[in-house]
C-alpha positions as CSV (number, residue, x, y, z in Angstrom):
1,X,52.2,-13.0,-2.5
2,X,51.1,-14.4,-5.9
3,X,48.3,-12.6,-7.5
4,X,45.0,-14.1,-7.8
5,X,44.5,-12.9,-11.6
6,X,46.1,-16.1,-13.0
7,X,43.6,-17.8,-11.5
8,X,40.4,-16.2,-12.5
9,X,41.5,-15.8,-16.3
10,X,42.0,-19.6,-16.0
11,X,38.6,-20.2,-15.1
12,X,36.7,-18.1,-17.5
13,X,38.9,-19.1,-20.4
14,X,39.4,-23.2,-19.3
15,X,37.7,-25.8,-21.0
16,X,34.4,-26.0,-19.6
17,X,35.0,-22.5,-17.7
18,X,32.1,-20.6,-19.1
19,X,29.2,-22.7,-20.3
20,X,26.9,-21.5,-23.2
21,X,23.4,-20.1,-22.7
22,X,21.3,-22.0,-23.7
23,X,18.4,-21.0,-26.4
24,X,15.2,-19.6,-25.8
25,X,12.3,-22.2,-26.1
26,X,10.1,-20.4,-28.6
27,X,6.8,-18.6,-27.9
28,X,3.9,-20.5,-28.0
29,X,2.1,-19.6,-31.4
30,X,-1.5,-20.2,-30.2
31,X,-3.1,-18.1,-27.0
32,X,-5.1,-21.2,-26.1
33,X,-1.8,-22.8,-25.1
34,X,-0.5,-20.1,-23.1
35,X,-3.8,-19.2,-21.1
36,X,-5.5,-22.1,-19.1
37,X,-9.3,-22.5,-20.1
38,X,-11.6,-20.8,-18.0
39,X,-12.6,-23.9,-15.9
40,X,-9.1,-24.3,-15.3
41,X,-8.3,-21.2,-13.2
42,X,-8.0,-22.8,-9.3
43,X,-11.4,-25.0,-9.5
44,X,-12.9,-21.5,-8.5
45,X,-15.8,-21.0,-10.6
46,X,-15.6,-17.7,-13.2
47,X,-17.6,-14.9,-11.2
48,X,-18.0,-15.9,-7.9
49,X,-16.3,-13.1,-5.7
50,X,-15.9,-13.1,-2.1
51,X,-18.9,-11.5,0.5
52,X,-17.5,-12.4,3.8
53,X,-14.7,-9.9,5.2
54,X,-11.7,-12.2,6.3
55,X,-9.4,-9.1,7.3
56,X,-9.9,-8.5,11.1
57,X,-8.8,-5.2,13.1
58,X,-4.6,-5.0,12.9
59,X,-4.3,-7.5,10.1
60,X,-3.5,-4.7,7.4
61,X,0.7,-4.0,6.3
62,X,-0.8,-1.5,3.9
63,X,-2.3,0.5,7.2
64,X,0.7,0.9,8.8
65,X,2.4,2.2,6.3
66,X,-0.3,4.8,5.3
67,X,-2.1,6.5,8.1
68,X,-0.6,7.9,11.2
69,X,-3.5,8.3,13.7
70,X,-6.9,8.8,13.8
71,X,-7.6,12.7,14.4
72,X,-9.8,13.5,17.7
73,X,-11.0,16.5,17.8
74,X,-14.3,18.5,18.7
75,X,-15.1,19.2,15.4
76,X,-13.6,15.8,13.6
77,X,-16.0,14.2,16.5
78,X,-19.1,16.4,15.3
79,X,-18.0,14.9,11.8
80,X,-18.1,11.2,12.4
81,X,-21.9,11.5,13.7
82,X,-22.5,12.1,9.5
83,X,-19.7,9.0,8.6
84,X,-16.7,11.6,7.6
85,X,-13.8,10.7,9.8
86,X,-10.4,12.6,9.9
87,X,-6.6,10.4,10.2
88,X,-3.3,12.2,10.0
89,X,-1.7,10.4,7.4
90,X,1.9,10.1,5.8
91,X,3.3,13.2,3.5
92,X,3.8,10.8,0.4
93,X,0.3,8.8,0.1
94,X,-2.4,9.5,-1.8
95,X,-6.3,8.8,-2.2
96,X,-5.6,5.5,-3.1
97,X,-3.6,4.2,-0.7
98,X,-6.2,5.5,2.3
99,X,-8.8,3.9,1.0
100,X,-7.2,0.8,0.9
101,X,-6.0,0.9,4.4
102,X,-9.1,2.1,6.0
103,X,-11.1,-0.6,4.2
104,X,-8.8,-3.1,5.0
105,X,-8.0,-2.0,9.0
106,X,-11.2,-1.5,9.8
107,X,-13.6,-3.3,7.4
108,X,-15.8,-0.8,5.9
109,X,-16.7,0.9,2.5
110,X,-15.3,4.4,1.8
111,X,-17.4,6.3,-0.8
112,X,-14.4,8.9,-1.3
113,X,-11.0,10.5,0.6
114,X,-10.1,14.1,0.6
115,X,-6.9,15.0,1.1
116,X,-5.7,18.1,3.3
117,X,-1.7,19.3,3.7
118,X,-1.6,21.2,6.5
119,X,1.2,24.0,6.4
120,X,3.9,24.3,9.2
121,X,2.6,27.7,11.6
122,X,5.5,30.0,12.5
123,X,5.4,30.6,16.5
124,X,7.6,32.6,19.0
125,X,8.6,30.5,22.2
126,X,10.6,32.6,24.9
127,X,11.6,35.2,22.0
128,X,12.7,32.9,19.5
129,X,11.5,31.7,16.3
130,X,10.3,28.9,15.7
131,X,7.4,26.5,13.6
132,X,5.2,23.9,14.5
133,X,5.1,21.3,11.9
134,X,3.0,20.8,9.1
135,X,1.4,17.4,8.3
136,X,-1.5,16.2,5.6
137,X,-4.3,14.6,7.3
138,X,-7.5,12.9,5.2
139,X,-11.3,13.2,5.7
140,X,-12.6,8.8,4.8
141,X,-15.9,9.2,3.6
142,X,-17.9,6.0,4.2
143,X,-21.0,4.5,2.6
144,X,-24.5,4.8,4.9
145,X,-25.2,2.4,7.3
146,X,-20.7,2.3,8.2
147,X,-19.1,2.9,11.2
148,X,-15.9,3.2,12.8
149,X,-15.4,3.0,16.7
150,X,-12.6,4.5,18.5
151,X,-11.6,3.9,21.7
C-alpha cells in the first residue's frame, strides 16, 4: 500500500497548490465613512424606543436556562401579596440573568433580585447519613402596580 504523503506534499508545494493571501484593504481613514449617518440606521428614527411588550408567556431561551421553579410556599405566598416573589434558580446565575428572565417570561419590571444559596442539611434516614441538597433560590422584586400569577 503506497503512502499517501507523496500526495499531499505534491499539493502544497505544486504550482498553484497554495494560493497567496491576499492584502488587507486598508482602514478607512475618516469615521464618517465607517459609521452610517444617523438617518441611516434602519429608517428607525434616533430615539424612538419600544412601549408595547412583544414577548408573550414561554417565549423566553434566556428563562429556561436561568430559573428552575417558582417557590410555593406559606411564607413565599405571604410575600407576593407585597410584589416579592421567590424561584429556585440555577447554582451558576447571577442578578443579572434573573432579571432578565423574569422580565422577559413573564412581562414585568423588577426593581431588584436577591440572591440566597441555600446549604445542603445533613439528615439521618434508617441510621444512615445522609444530606438533602442545597440549592440558591432568588427573591424578584417588582415595581408597584406588577404582578405575577401562578397557577
Amino acid at each position: 500500500m503506497a503512502s499517501i504523503l507523496p500526495k499531499i506534499l505534491r499539493r502544497k508545494f505544486a504550482p498553484g497548490g497554495k494560493q497567496k493571501k491576499s492584502a488587507k484593504s486598508p482602514r478607512p481613514l475618516t469615521r464618517s465613512a465607517a459609521i452610517p449617518a444617523k438617518e441611516d440606521l434602519g429608517g428607525k428614527a434616533v430615539g424612538e424606543k419600544k412601549t408595547a411588550r412583544t414577548q408573550k408567556l414561554g417565549d423566553s431561551d434566556i428563562a429556561f436556562k436561568v430559573l428552575v421553579r417558582p417557590r410555593v410556599t406559606e411564607k413565599t405566598t405571604d410575600l407576593s401579596q407585597t410584589g416579592v416573589y421567590t424561584f429556585d434558580v440555577f447554582e451558576r446565575t447571577n442578578k443579572v440573568l434573573v432579571k432578565k428572565a423574569v422580565e422577559e417570561l413573564y412581562g414585568v419590571k423588577v426593581k431588584k433580585v436577591n440572591l440566597a444559596h441555600m446549604p445542603p442539611k445533613p439528615k439521618l434516614v434508617r441510621g444512615k447519613r445522609g444530606a438533602r441538597p442545597g440549592y440558591k433560590k432568588a427573591m424578584v422584586y417588582l415595581k408597584e402596580g406588577d404582578k405575577i400569577e401562578f397557577i
